[in-house]
Amino acid sequence: MHSFGYRLNGLLTFSVTILAIMCAITSLSDNLNTPSPSAEIQVMNINWFQKQPQGNDEVSLTMNISADLQTLFTWNTKQLFIFVAAEYKTPKNSLNQVSLWDAIIPSKEHAKFWIHTSNKYRFVDQGNNLRGKEFNLTLHWHVMPKTGKMFADKIVLTGYSFPEEYR
Amino acid sequence: MGWIGDAVDSIKSIQIRQLLTQAVSLGMIVTSALIIWKALVCITGSESPVVVVLSGSMEPGFKRGDILFLHMSKDPIRSGEIVVFNVDGREIPIVHRVIKVHEREDSGEVDVLTKGDNNNGDDRLLYAQGQQWLHRHHIMGRAVGFLPYVGWVTIIMTEKPIIKYILIGALGLLVITSKD
């Protein structure tokens, strides 16, 4: 009962159990945080808006994105993955979500920012339904912890619309 | 002379009983591990409730060797979620983020495009020939939690199988030589 093997086994089991409990408590501590993020997105310019040869609409736009996401960071946060998605409805599709831009925020200091950018990913519809259509721009964030449960939430900004004609 | 025969008999019977007890306790350990695994499959609704991150395509969020806890629910798939999917004909599941969703009004079916955070382009190159979108049946679960570094054990055992054999051999030796 007191051989080296038994002692090593007992030590390893105990330490793994304690590590697991510590990870669980760390993750639970994230629930104590009440975040209050804010964001604003302005569409500065529609660069071009065309129908592709395959028949799908494509648009390129430039946006000003500003946000303050500092309250989302806790001691257990490794990074924040944020992205801006355009959401709209078409006759065939009840929901379309197209991610336009994303970024990784590695620390609290970087969480308050302002950026002027065109869409990083191509904004292509399934079909040619975009003329004159209204859409929402949503800023999503995913909190990636150092260990444990991942959280995600979003801010929906409404009131954007495509031009009536291609340009 | 009788008592020698008795002693030999009792020694033989002790050994057989001991052997059987050890075999039963080994079987109990293996079976309870299996029960825990199958219970996890039921609770999370996913065929593989825990996966190991094998590539660096989701860095710096998930590094090689981290493990992800998956959960599958009937909730619709939305952009931003980190999903685990199998491409037709490929065994190894891929863990990437959803960047585009097109959900059909009539059938509720959904076209999904994914991309690894650390990759420059989307995953269309990884999908099967001619496939542009993923559908719900490709997706095995959403990542809901994560533990760093723990998956290295699995990676080492897969890439250097000799270590797996050594470990199993050592465990077997421990079981056989233990006195209780």
Coordinates of C-alpha atoms in Angstrom, one line a residue:
Chain A
M1 CA 0.0 0.0 0.0
H2 CA 2.9 2.3 0.4
S3 CA 5.0 1.5 -2.6
F4 CA 6.3 4.1 -5.0
G5 CA 3.7 3.1 -7.6
Y6 CA 0.7 3.5 -5.4
R7 CA 1.9 6.8 -4.1
L8 CA 2.5 8.1 -7.6
N9 CA -0.9 6.9 -8.7
G10 CA -2.6 8.6 -5.8
L11 CA -0.7 11.8 -6.4
L12 CA -1.6 11.9 -10.1
T13 CA -5.3 11.2 -9.5
F14 CA -5.5 13.8 -6.9
S15 CA -3.7 16.5 -8.9
V16 CA -5.8 15.8 -12.0
T17 CA -9.0 16.0 -9.9
I18 CA -7.9 19.3 -8.3
L19 CA -7.0 20.8 -11.7
A20 CA -10.4 19.8 -13.1
I21 CA -12.1 21.5 -10.2
M22 CA -10.0 24.6 -10.6
C23 CA -10.9 24.8 -14.3
A24 CA -14.6 24.5 -13.5
I25 CA -14.5 27.2 -10.8
T26 CA -12.6 29.5 -13.1
S27 CA -15.2 29.0 -15.8
L28 CA -18.0 29.6 -13.3
S29 CA -16.4 32.9 -12.2
D30 CA -17.1 34.3 -15.7
N31 CA -20.8 34.3 -14.8
L32 CA -20.2 37.0 -12.2
N33 CA -19.3 39.5 -14.9
T34 CA -22.1 41.8 -16.2
P35 CA -20.9 43.4 -19.4
S36 CA -22.2 46.6 -21.0
P37 CA -20.8 46.8 -24.5
S38 CA -21.6 49.4 -27.1
A39 CA -21.1 49.7 -30.9
E40 CA -21.8 51.9 -33.9
I41 CA -21.5 51.1 -37.5
Q42 CA -21.8 53.6 -40.4
V43 CA -21.9 52.6 -44.0
M44 CA -19.7 55.3 -45.5
N45 CA -20.0 54.3 -49.2
I46 CA -21.3 51.6 -51.5
N47 CA -18.3 51.1 -53.6
W48 CA -20.0 49.0 -56.3
F49 CA -23.2 46.9 -56.6
Q50 CA -23.3 44.5 -59.5
K51 CA -25.0 41.3 -60.7
Q52 CA -22.4 38.6 -61.3
P53 CA -22.4 36.4 -64.5
Q54 CA -23.9 33.5 -62.5
G55 CA -26.9 35.7 -61.6
N56 CA -26.0 36.5 -57.9
D57 CA -25.9 40.0 -56.7
E58 CA -22.6 41.2 -55.2
V59 CA -21.9 44.4 -53.3
S60 CA -18.8 46.0 -51.9
L61 CA -19.1 48.6 -49.2
T62 CA -16.9 50.7 -46.8
M63 CA -17.9 51.0 -43.2
N64 CA -16.8 52.9 -40.1
I65 CA -17.0 50.5 -37.1
S66 CA -16.5 51.8 -33.6
A67 CA -17.1 49.8 -30.4
D68 CA -16.3 49.7 -26.7
L69 CA -16.1 46.1 -25.6
Q70 CA -13.9 46.5 -22.6
T71 CA -16.5 45.3 -20.1
L72 CA -16.5 41.9 -21.8
F73 CA -13.0 41.0 -20.6
T74 CA -12.5 39.0 -17.4
W75 CA -9.4 37.5 -15.9
N76 CA -10.4 34.2 -17.7
T77 CA -10.7 35.8 -21.2
K78 CA -8.1 34.8 -23.7
Q79 CA -9.4 36.8 -26.6
L80 CA -12.5 38.2 -28.1
F81 CA -13.5 37.2 -31.7
I82 CA -15.7 39.8 -33.2
F83 CA -17.4 40.0 -36.6
V84 CA -19.9 42.2 -38.4
A85 CA -22.6 40.3 -40.3
A86 CA -25.2 41.6 -42.6
E87 CA -28.6 40.0 -42.1
Y88 CA -31.5 40.3 -44.5
K89 CA -34.5 38.3 -45.7
T90 CA -35.3 37.4 -49.3
P91 CA -38.4 35.7 -50.8
K92 CA -36.6 32.3 -51.0
N93 CA -34.5 32.5 -47.8
S94 CA -36.1 33.4 -44.5
L95 CA -32.7 34.4 -43.1
N96 CA -29.3 35.3 -44.7
Q97 CA -26.3 36.0 -42.6
V98 CA -23.2 37.1 -44.4
S99 CA -20.0 37.9 -42.5
L100 CA -18.4 41.0 -43.8
W101 CA -15.5 41.6 -41.5
D102 CA -13.9 40.0 -38.4
A103 CA -11.1 40.6 -36.0
I104 CA -9.5 39.2 -32.9
I105 CA -9.2 41.4 -29.9
P106 CA -6.4 40.0 -27.8
S107 CA -6.7 42.2 -24.7
K108 CA -8.8 44.7 -22.9
E109 CA -6.7 47.7 -24.1
H110 CA -7.6 46.8 -27.7
A111 CA -11.3 46.5 -27.0
K112 CA -12.1 50.1 -27.6
F113 CA -11.5 50.8 -31.2
W114 CA -12.5 52.6 -34.4
I115 CA -11.8 51.2 -37.8
H116 CA -12.5 52.3 -41.4
T117 CA -12.6 49.3 -43.6
S118 CA -14.2 47.8 -46.7
N119 CA -15.7 44.3 -46.4
K120 CA -13.1 41.6 -45.9
Y121 CA -15.3 38.9 -47.3
R122 CA -17.3 39.0 -50.4
F123 CA -20.9 40.0 -49.9
V124 CA -22.7 37.7 -52.4
D125 CA -26.4 36.9 -52.3
Q126 CA -28.1 33.7 -53.4
G127 CA -29.9 35.2 -56.3
N128 CA -30.5 38.8 -57.3
N129 CA -32.7 40.2 -54.5
L130 CA -30.6 43.0 -53.1
R131 CA -31.8 46.1 -54.9
G132 CA -33.6 48.4 -52.6
K133 CA -33.5 45.8 -49.8
E134 CA -33.2 46.7 -46.1
F135 CA -30.7 44.9 -44.0
N136 CA -29.3 44.8 -40.5
L137 CA -25.7 45.0 -39.5
T138 CA -25.0 43.0 -36.4
L139 CA -21.8 43.1 -34.4
H140 CA -21.2 39.6 -32.9
W141 CA -18.7 38.8 -30.3
H142 CA -17.5 35.4 -29.0
V143 CA -15.6 35.3 -25.8
M144 CA -12.9 32.7 -25.9
P145 CA -11.9 31.8 -22.4
K146 CA -8.5 30.6 -21.1
T147 CA -10.5 27.6 -19.9
G148 CA -14.2 26.6 -19.8
K149 CA -17.4 27.8 -21.3
M150 CA -17.5 30.1 -24.3
F151 CA -20.0 32.9 -24.4
A152 CA -21.4 34.8 -27.4
D153 CA -23.7 37.7 -27.9
K154 CA -24.5 40.5 -30.4
I155 CA -25.7 44.0 -31.0
V156 CA -28.2 44.5 -33.8
L157 CA -28.1 47.8 -35.7
T158 CA -31.0 48.4 -38.1
G159 CA -31.8 50.8 -40.8
Y160 CA -29.4 50.1 -43.6
S161 CA -30.5 49.5 -47.2
F162 CA -29.1 48.8 -50.6
P163 CA -29.4 51.3 -53.4
E164 CA -32.3 50.8 -55.8
E165 CA -30.2 50.3 -58.9
Y166 CA -26.9 48.6 -59.7
R167 CA -23.9 50.9 -59.9
Chain B
M1 CA 0.4 -36.6 2.9
G2 CA -3.2 -35.4 2.9
W3 CA -2.3 -31.9 4.1
I4 CA 0.1 -31.4 1.2
G5 CA -2.6 -32.2 -1.2
D6 CA -4.9 -29.8 0.8
A7 CA -2.3 -27.0 0.7
V8 CA -1.7 -27.4 -3.0
D9 CA -5.4 -27.3 -3.6
S10 CA -5.9 -24.2 -1.5
I11 CA -3.0 -22.4 -3.3
K12 CA -4.5 -23.3 -6.7
S13 CA -7.9 -22.1 -5.7
I14 CA -6.6 -18.8 -4.3
Q15 CA -4.7 -18.1 -7.5
I16 CA -7.7 -18.8 -9.7
R17 CA -10.0 -16.7 -7.4
Q18 CA -7.5 -13.8 -7.4
L19 CA -7.1 -13.9 -11.1
L20 CA -10.8 -13.9 -11.7
T21 CA -11.3 -11.0 -9.2
Q22 CA -8.6 -9.0 -11.0
A23 CA -10.2 -9.7 -14.4
V24 CA -13.6 -8.6 -13.1
S25 CA -12.2 -5.4 -11.7
L26 CA -10.4 -4.7 -14.9
G27 CA -13.6 -5.3 -16.8
M28 CA -15.4 -3.0 -14.4
I29 CA -12.9 -0.2 -15.1
V30 CA -13.2 -0.5 -18.9
T31 CA -17.0 -0.8 -18.7
S32 CA -17.5 2.3 -16.5
A33 CA -15.3 4.3 -18.9
L34 CA -17.5 3.1 -21.7
I35 CA -20.6 4.0 -19.8
I36 CA -19.4 7.5 -19.1
W37 CA -18.5 8.0 -22.8
K38 CA -21.9 6.8 -24.0
A39 CA -23.7 8.9 -21.4
L40 CA -21.8 12.0 -22.7
V41 CA -22.9 11.1 -26.3
C42 CA -26.5 11.0 -25.1
I43 CA -26.3 14.2 -23.0
T44 CA -24.6 16.3 -25.6
G45 CA -26.5 14.9 -28.6
S46 CA -23.3 14.7 -30.6
E47 CA -21.6 11.6 -31.8
S48 CA -18.2 12.7 -30.5
P49 CA -18.8 14.9 -27.5
V50 CA -15.1 15.7 -27.1
V51 CA -12.7 16.5 -29.9
V52 CA -9.0 17.3 -30.0
V53 CA -7.8 20.3 -32.1
L54 CA -5.3 18.9 -34.6
S55 CA -4.4 21.9 -36.7
G56 CA -3.5 25.5 -36.2
S57 CA -6.3 26.9 -38.4
M58 CA -8.2 28.4 -35.4
E59 CA -5.2 30.1 -33.7
P60 CA -4.8 32.0 -31.6
G61 CA -8.1 30.9 -30.0
F62 CA -7.6 27.1 -30.3
K63 CA -4.1 25.7 -30.5
R64 CA -3.1 22.2 -31.5
G65 CA -3.6 20.0 -28.5
D66 CA -6.6 21.7 -27.0
I67 CA -9.8 19.8 -26.4
L68 CA -13.3 21.1 -27.3
F69 CA -16.6 20.1 -25.7
L70 CA -19.3 19.8 -28.3
H71 CA -23.1 20.0 -28.0
M72 CA -25.7 19.6 -30.6
S73 CA -29.2 21.0 -30.3
K74 CA -32.0 21.5 -32.7
D75 CA -31.4 25.3 -32.6
P76 CA -30.7 26.7 -36.1
I77 CA -27.2 27.2 -37.1
R78 CA -26.2 30.9 -37.0
S79 CA -23.1 32.7 -38.1
G80 CA -20.2 33.0 -35.7
E81 CA -20.8 29.6 -34.1
I82 CA -17.9 27.2 -34.1
V83 CA -19.0 24.0 -35.6
V84 CA -17.5 20.6 -36.1
F85 CA -18.2 19.0 -39.4
N86 CA -17.3 16.0 -41.5
V87 CA -16.7 16.4 -45.2
D88 CA -18.2 13.6 -47.3
G89 CA -15.6 10.9 -47.7
R90 CA -13.2 12.3 -45.1
E91 CA -12.8 10.8 -41.7
I92 CA -11.2 13.6 -39.7
P93 CA -13.7 16.2 -38.5
I94 CA -12.9 19.9 -38.9
V95 CA -13.6 22.6 -36.4
H96 CA -14.2 26.0 -38.0
R97 CA -16.4 29.0 -37.6
V98 CA -19.6 29.6 -39.6
I99 CA -19.3 32.8 -41.7
K100 CA -22.3 32.6 -44.0
V101 CA -25.8 31.3 -43.5
H102 CA -28.6 31.1 -46.0
E103 CA -31.7 29.5 -44.5
R104 CA -34.6 28.5 -46.8
E105 CA -38.0 29.9 -46.1
D106 CA -40.0 26.9 -47.1
S107 CA -38.0 23.9 -45.9
G108 CA -35.9 25.3 -43.1
E109 CA -32.9 23.8 -44.7
V110 CA -29.7 25.8 -44.4
D111 CA -26.6 26.5 -46.6
V112 CA -23.6 27.1 -44.4
L113 CA -20.1 28.3 -45.3
T114 CA -17.2 28.0 -42.8
K115 CA -13.7 29.4 -42.4
G116 CA -10.9 28.8 -40.0
D117 CA -10.0 32.0 -38.0
N118 CA -6.4 31.7 -39.0
N119 CA -7.0 30.8 -42.6
N120 CA -7.1 33.4 -45.3
G121 CA -9.8 31.8 -47.5
D122 CA -13.0 30.1 -46.7
D123 CA -13.4 26.3 -46.6
R124 CA -14.7 25.7 -50.1
L125 CA -11.3 24.2 -50.9
L126 CA -11.9 21.6 -48.2
Y127 CA -15.4 20.6 -49.1
A128 CA -16.0 17.8 -51.6
Q129 CA -15.6 18.3 -55.3
G130 CA -18.3 20.7 -56.5
Q131 CA -19.7 21.3 -53.1
Q132 CA -20.3 25.0 -52.3
W133 CA -22.1 24.8 -49.0
L134 CA -22.4 22.6 -45.9
H135 CA -25.8 21.4 -44.8
R136 CA -27.2 20.5 -41.4
H137 CA -26.4 16.8 -41.7
H138 CA -22.7 17.5 -42.1
I139 CA -22.5 19.2 -38.8
M140 CA -21.8 17.1 -35.7
G141 CA -21.9 19.7 -33.0
R142 CA -21.1 23.2 -31.8
A143 CA -18.1 23.9 -29.6
V144 CA -19.4 25.2 -26.3
G145 CA -16.4 24.8 -24.0
F146 CA -12.7 24.2 -24.1
L147 CA -9.7 22.9 -22.1
P148 CA -6.2 23.8 -23.1
Y149 CA -3.3 21.4 -23.6
V150 CA -5.2 18.2 -22.4
G151 CA -5.4 16.8 -25.9
W152 CA -1.7 16.4 -26.4
V153 CA -2.0 12.9 -24.8
T154 CA -4.2 11.8 -27.7
I155 CA -2.1 13.4 -30.3
I156 CA 1.1 11.8 -29.0
M157 CA -0.6 8.4 -28.8
T158 CA -1.9 8.7 -32.3
E159 CA 1.3 9.9 -33.9
K160 CA 3.7 7.7 -32.0
P161 CA 1.7 4.5 -31.5
I162 CA 4.7 2.9 -29.7
I163 CA 3.9 5.0 -26.7
K164 CA 0.4 3.7 -26.7
Y165 CA 1.7 0.1 -26.6
I166 CA 4.2 0.9 -23.9
L167 CA 1.4 2.5 -21.8
I168 CA -1.0 -0.4 -22.2
G169 CA 1.9 -2.8 -21.5
A170 CA 2.8 -1.0 -18.3
L171 CA -0.8 -0.8 -17.2
G172 CA -1.3 -4.5 -17.8
L173 CA 1.9 -5.3 -15.8
L174 CA 0.6 -3.2 -13.0
V175 CA -2.7 -5.0 -12.9
I176 CA -1.1 -8.4 -13.0
T177 CA 1.5 -7.8 -10.4
S178 CA -0.7 -5.9 -7.9
K179 CA -1.4 -8.0 -4.8
D180 CA -5.0 -6.9 -4.2

